[in-house]
Coordinates of C-alpha atoms and ligand atoms in Angstrom, one line a residue:
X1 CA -47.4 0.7 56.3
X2 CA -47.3 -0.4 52.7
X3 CA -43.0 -0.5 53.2
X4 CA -43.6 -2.8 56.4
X5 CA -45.9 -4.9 54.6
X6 CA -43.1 -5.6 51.8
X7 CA -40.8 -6.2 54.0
X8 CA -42.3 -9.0 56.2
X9 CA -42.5 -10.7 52.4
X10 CA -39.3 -11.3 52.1
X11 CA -38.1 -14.7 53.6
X12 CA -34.4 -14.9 55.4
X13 CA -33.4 -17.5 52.8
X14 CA -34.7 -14.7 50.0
X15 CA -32.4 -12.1 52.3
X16 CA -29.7 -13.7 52.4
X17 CA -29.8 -14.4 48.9
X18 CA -30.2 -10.3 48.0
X19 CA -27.2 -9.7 50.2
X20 CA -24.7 -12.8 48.9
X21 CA -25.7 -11.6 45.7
X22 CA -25.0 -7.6 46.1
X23 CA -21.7 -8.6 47.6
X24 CA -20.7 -11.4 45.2
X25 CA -21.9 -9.6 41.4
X26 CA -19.4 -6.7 41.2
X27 CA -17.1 -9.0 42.4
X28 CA -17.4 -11.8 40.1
X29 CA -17.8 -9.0 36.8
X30 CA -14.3 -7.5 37.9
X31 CA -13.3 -11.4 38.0
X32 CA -14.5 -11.8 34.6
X33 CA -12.9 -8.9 33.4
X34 CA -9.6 -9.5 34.9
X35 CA -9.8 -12.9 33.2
X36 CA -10.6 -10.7 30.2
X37 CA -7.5 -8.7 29.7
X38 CA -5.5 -11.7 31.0
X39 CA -6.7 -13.8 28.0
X40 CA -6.0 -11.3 25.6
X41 CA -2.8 -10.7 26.8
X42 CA -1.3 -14.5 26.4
X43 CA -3.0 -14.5 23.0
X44 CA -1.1 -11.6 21.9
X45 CA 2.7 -12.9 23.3
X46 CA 1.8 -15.7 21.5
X47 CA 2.0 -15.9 18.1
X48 CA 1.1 -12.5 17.4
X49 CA 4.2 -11.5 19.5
X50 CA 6.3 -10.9 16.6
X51 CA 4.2 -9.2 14.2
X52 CA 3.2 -6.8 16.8
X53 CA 6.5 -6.0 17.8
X54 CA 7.8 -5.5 14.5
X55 CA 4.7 -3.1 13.9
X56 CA 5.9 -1.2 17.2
X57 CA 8.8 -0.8 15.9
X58 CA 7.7 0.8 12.4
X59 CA 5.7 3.3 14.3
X60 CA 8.6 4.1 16.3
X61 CA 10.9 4.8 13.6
X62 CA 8.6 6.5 10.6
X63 CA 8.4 9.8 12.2
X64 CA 12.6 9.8 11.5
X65 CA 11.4 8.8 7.7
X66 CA 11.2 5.4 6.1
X67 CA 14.4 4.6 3.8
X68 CA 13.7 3.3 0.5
X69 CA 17.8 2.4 0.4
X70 CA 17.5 0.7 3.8
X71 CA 15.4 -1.7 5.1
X72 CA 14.1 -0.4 8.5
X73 CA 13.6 -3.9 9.9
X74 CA 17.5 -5.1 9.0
X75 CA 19.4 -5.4 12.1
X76 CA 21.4 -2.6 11.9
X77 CA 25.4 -3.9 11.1
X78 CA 26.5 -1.1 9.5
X79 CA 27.4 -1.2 5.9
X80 CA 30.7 -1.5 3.9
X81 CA 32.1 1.1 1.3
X82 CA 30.8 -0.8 -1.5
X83 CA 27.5 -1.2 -0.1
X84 CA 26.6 2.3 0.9
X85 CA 28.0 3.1 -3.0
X86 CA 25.7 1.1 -4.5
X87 CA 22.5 1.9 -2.3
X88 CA 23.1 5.5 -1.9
X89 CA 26.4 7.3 -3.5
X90 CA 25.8 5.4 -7.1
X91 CA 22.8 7.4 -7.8
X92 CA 25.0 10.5 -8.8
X93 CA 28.4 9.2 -8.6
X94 CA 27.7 6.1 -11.0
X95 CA 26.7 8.6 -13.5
X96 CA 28.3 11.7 -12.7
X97 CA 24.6 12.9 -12.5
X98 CA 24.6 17.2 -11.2
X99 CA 28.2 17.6 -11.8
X100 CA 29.6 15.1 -9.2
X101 CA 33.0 13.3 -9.4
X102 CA 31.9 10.0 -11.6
X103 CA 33.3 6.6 -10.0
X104 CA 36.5 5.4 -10.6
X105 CA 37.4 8.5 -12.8
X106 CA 40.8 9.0 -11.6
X107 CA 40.8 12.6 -13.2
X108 CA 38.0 13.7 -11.9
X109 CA 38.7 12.6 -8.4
X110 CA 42.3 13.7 -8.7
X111 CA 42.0 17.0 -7.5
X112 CA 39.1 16.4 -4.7
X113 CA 41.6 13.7 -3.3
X114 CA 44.3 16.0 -3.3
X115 CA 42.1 18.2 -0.7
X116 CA 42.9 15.2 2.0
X117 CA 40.5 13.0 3.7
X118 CA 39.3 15.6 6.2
X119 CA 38.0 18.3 3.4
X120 CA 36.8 15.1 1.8
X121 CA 35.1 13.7 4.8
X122 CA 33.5 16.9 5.7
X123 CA 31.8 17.2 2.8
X124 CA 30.4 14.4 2.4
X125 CA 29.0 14.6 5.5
X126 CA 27.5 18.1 6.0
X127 CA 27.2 18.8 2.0
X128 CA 28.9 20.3 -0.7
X129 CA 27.6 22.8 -3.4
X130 CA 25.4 19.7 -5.0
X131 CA 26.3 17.1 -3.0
X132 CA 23.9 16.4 -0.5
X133 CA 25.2 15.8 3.1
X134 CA 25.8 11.7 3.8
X135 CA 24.2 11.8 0.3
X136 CA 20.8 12.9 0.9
X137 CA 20.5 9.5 3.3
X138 CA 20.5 10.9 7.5
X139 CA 20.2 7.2 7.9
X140 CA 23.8 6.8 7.4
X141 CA 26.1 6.9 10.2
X142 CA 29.4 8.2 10.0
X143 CA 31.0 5.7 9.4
X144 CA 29.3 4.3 6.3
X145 CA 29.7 7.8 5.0
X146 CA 33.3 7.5 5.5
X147 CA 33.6 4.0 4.4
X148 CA 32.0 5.1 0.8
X149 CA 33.5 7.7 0.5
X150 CA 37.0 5.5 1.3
X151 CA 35.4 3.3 -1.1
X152 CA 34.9 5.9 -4.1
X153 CA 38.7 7.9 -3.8
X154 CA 40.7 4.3 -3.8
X155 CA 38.9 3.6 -6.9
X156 CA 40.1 5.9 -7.9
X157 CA 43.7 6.1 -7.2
X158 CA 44.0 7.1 -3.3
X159 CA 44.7 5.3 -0.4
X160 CA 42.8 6.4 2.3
X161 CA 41.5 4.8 5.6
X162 CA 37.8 5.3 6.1
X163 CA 38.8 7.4 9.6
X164 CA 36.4 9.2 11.0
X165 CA 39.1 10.9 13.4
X166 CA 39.3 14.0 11.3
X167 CA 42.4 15.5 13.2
X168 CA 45.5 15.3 11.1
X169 CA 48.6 16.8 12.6
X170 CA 49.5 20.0 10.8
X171 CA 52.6 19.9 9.1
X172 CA 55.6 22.4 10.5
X173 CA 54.7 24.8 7.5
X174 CA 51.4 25.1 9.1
X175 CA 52.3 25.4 12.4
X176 CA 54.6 28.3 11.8
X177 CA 52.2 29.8 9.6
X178 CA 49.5 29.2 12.3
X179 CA 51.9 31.1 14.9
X180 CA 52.5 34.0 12.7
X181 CA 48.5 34.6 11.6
X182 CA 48.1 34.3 15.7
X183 CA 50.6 36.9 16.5
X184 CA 48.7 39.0 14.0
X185 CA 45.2 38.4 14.9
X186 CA 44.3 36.6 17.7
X187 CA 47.4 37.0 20.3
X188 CA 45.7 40.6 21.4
X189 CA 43.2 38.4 23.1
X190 CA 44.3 35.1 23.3
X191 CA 47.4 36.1 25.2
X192 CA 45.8 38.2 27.9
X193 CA 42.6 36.9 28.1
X194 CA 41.2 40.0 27.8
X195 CA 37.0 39.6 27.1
X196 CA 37.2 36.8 28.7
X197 CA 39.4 34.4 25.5
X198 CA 40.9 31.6 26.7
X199 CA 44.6 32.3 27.1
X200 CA 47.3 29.7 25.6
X201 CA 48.8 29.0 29.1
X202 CA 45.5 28.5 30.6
X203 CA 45.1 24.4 31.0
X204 CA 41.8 24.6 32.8
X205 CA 39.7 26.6 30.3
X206 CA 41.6 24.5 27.2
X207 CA 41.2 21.2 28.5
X208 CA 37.1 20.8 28.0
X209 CA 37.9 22.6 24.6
X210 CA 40.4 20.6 23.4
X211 CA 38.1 17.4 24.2
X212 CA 35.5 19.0 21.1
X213 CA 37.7 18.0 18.9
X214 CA 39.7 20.9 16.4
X215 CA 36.8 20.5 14.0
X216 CA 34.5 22.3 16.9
X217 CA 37.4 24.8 17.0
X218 CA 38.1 25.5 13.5
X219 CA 34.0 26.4 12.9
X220 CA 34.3 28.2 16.1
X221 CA 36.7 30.3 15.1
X222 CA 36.0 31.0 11.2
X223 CA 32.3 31.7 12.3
X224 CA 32.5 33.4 16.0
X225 CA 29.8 31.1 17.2
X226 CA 32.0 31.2 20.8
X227 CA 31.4 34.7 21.6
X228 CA 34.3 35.9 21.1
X229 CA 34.7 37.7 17.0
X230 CA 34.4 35.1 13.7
X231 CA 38.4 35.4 12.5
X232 CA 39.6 37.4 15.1
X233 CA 37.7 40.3 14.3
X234 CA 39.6 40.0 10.6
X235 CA 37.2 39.5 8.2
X236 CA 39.9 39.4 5.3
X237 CA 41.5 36.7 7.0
X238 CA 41.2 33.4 5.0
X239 CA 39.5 30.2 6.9
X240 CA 42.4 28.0 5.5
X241 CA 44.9 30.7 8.0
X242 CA 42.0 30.8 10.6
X243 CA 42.6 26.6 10.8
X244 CA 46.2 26.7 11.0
X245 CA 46.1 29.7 13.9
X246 CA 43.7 27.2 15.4
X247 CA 46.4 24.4 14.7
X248 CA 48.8 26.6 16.4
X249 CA 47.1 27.4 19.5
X250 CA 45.4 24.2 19.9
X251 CA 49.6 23.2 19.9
X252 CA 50.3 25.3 22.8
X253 CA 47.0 24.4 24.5
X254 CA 48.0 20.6 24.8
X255 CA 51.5 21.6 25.9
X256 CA 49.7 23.9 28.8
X257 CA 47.3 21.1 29.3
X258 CA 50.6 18.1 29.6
X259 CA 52.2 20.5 31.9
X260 CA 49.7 21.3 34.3
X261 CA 48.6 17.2 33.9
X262 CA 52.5 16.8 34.7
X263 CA 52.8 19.3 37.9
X264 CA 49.5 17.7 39.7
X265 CA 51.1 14.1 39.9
X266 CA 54.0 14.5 43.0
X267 CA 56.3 12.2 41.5
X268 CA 56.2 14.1 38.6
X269 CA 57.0 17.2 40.5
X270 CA 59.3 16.1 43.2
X271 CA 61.6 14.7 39.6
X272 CA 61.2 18.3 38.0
X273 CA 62.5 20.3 41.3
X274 CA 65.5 17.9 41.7
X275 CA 66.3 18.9 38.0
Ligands
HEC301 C1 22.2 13.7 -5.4 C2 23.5 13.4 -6.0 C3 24.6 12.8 -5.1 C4 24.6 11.7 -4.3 C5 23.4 10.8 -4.0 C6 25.9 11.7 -3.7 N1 26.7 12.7 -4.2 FE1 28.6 13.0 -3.6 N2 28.7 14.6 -4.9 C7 27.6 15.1 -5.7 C8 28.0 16.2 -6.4 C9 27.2 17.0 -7.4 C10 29.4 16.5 -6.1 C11 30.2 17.6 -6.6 C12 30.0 18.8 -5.7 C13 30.9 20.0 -6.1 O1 32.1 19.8 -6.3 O2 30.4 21.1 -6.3 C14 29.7 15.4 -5.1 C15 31.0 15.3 -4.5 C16 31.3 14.4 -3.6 C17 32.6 14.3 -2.9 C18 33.8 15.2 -3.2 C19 33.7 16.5 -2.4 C20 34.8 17.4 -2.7 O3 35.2 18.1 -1.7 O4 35.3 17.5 -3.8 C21 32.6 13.3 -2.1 C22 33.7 12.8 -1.2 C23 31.3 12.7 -2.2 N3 30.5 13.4 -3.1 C24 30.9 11.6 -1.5 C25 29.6 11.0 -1.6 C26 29.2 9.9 -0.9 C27 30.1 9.1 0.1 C28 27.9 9.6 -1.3 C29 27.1 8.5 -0.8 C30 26.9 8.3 0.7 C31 27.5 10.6 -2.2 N4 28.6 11.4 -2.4 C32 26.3 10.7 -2.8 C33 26.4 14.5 -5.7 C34 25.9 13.4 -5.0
HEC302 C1 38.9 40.6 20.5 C2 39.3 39.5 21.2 C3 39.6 38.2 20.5 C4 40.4 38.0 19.4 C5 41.2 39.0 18.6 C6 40.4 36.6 19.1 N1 39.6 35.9 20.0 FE1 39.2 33.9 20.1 N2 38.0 34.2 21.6 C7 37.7 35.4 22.2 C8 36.9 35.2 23.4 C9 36.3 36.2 24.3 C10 36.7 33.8 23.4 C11 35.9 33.0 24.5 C12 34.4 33.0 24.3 C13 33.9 32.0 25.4 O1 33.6 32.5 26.5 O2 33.8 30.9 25.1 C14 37.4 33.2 22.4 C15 37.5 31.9 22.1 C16 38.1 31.3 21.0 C17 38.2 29.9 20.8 C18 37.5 28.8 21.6 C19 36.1 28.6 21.2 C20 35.2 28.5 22.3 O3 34.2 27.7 22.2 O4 35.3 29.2 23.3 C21 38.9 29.7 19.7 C22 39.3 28.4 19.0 C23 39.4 31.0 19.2 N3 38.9 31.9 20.1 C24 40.2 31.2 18.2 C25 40.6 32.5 17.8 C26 41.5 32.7 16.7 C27 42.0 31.7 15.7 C28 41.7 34.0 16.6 C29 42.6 34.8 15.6 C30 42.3 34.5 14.2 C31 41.0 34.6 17.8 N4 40.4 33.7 18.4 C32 41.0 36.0 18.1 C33 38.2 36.7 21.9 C34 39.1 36.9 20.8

């Protein structure tokens, strides 16, 4: 009775009231909320916009390792020869500091030039005895590597383009010196196909190779990392006759790969059968 008794004390103004209420609270709080976030949000692309983005962007790039050469927040236009000497290469190179070839010393240089701008390149990429690979910077891209490194052998007497298309043409000496070291170690395989190697004449298994670049096939080849044997199976064999068998059948590959490029257009063909 006592529950009645409350009840009937309760006017339908009061009721009404109660219920508005209980409908309207949770309401308005998520309202006020909303309004909240909202307000912290403009207040944040406002003039805080920039600081916070620029913070984003430290955190995104410190787990790859702050530079102390390169200023992470520097739009990244990447740097000439002379540059990249000065923040990076110049801390050995200036001095000849652990050995290395000092700048602009013609004699010292004279005989790491004469290795050609692909040894050159190579090693100033991935590292050499001492020399740290892109100079102990990863920051630098390939290019700037290249460009320094174009930068530091014209100072010293050669005149190379900072390329990063490491594929010189062999010369004819290598190529005939490639063929022969082929028909010694590699034609067992490479002319058959047997285990599965990639024969010469064979355009479709070349073509995807030949699109790595000789560099993939060169380390391929001296190290075995294919499957098929490091050297041919010949440990004796030196990696300088390894590259030029590579040379050689990388040679034949592209003239398998024109051919069979050739034979699928039917101009091409319809010209070669009235021959
Ligand atoms: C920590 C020291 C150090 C820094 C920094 C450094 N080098 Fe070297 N560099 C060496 C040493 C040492 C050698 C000699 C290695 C040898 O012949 O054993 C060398 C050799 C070279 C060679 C010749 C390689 C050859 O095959 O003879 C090139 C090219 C080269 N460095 C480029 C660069 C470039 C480009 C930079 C800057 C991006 C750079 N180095 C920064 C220490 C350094
Ligand atoms: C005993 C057989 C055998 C001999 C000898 C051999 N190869 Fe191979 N080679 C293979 C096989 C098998 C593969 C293919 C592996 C695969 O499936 O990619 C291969 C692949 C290659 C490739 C392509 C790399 C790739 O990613 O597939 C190159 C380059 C190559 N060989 C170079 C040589 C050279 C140079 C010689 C001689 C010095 C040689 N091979 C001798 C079996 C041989």
């Amino acid at each position: 009775m006592a529950d009645h008794h409350e009840m009937t004390k309760t006017t339908p103004k009061e009721f009404v009231m109660a219920t508005l209420g209980g409908l309207f609270a949770p309401g308005l709080a998520i309202f006020l909320i909303v309004m909240l976030v909202i307000g912290i949000q403009s207040r944040l692309s406002g003039q805080d916009s920039e600081a916070t983005a620029d913070k984003a962007v430290r955190e995104r790039i410190k787990p790859f390792g702050v530079s102390v050469a390169i200023d992470p927040n520097a739009p990244r236009v990447e740097m000439a020869g002379e540059q990249v000497y000065n923040e990076v290469c110049s801390n050995c190179h200036g001095s000849g500091a652990l050995g290395s070839p000092k700048h602009k010393d013609a004699g010292a240089w004279a005989k790491r030039i004469a290795q050609g701008w692909p040894v050159l390149l190579d090693h100033a990429m991935n590292g050499f005895n001492k020399m740290p690979a892109r100079g102990g910077e990863p920051d630098l891209t390939d290019l700037e590597v290249a460009r320094a490194i174009a930068f530091m052998t014209n100072a010293a007497g050669a005149k190379f383009e900072p390329v990063l298309k490491k594929e010189v043409e062999p010369t004819a000496a290598e190529l005939a010196r490639g063929k022969v070291v082929y028909g010694e170690n590699c034609a067992s395989c490479h002319d058959t196909g047997v285990t599965g190697a990639q024969k010469l004449t064979d355009a479709k298994a070349w073509e995807p190779l030949l699109k790595q670049g000789k560099d993939y096939l060169y380390t391929a080849a001296i190290k075995g990392t294919f499957g098929g044997p490091a050297k041919g199976g010949n440990e004796k064999l030196s990696d300088a006759d390894t590259r030029m068998a590579v040379d050689y059948m990388v040679e034949q590959a592209r003239a398998s790969v024109a051919k069979a490029a050739k034979a699928a257009k039917p101009e091409e063909k319809k010209k070669a059968a009235a021959k």
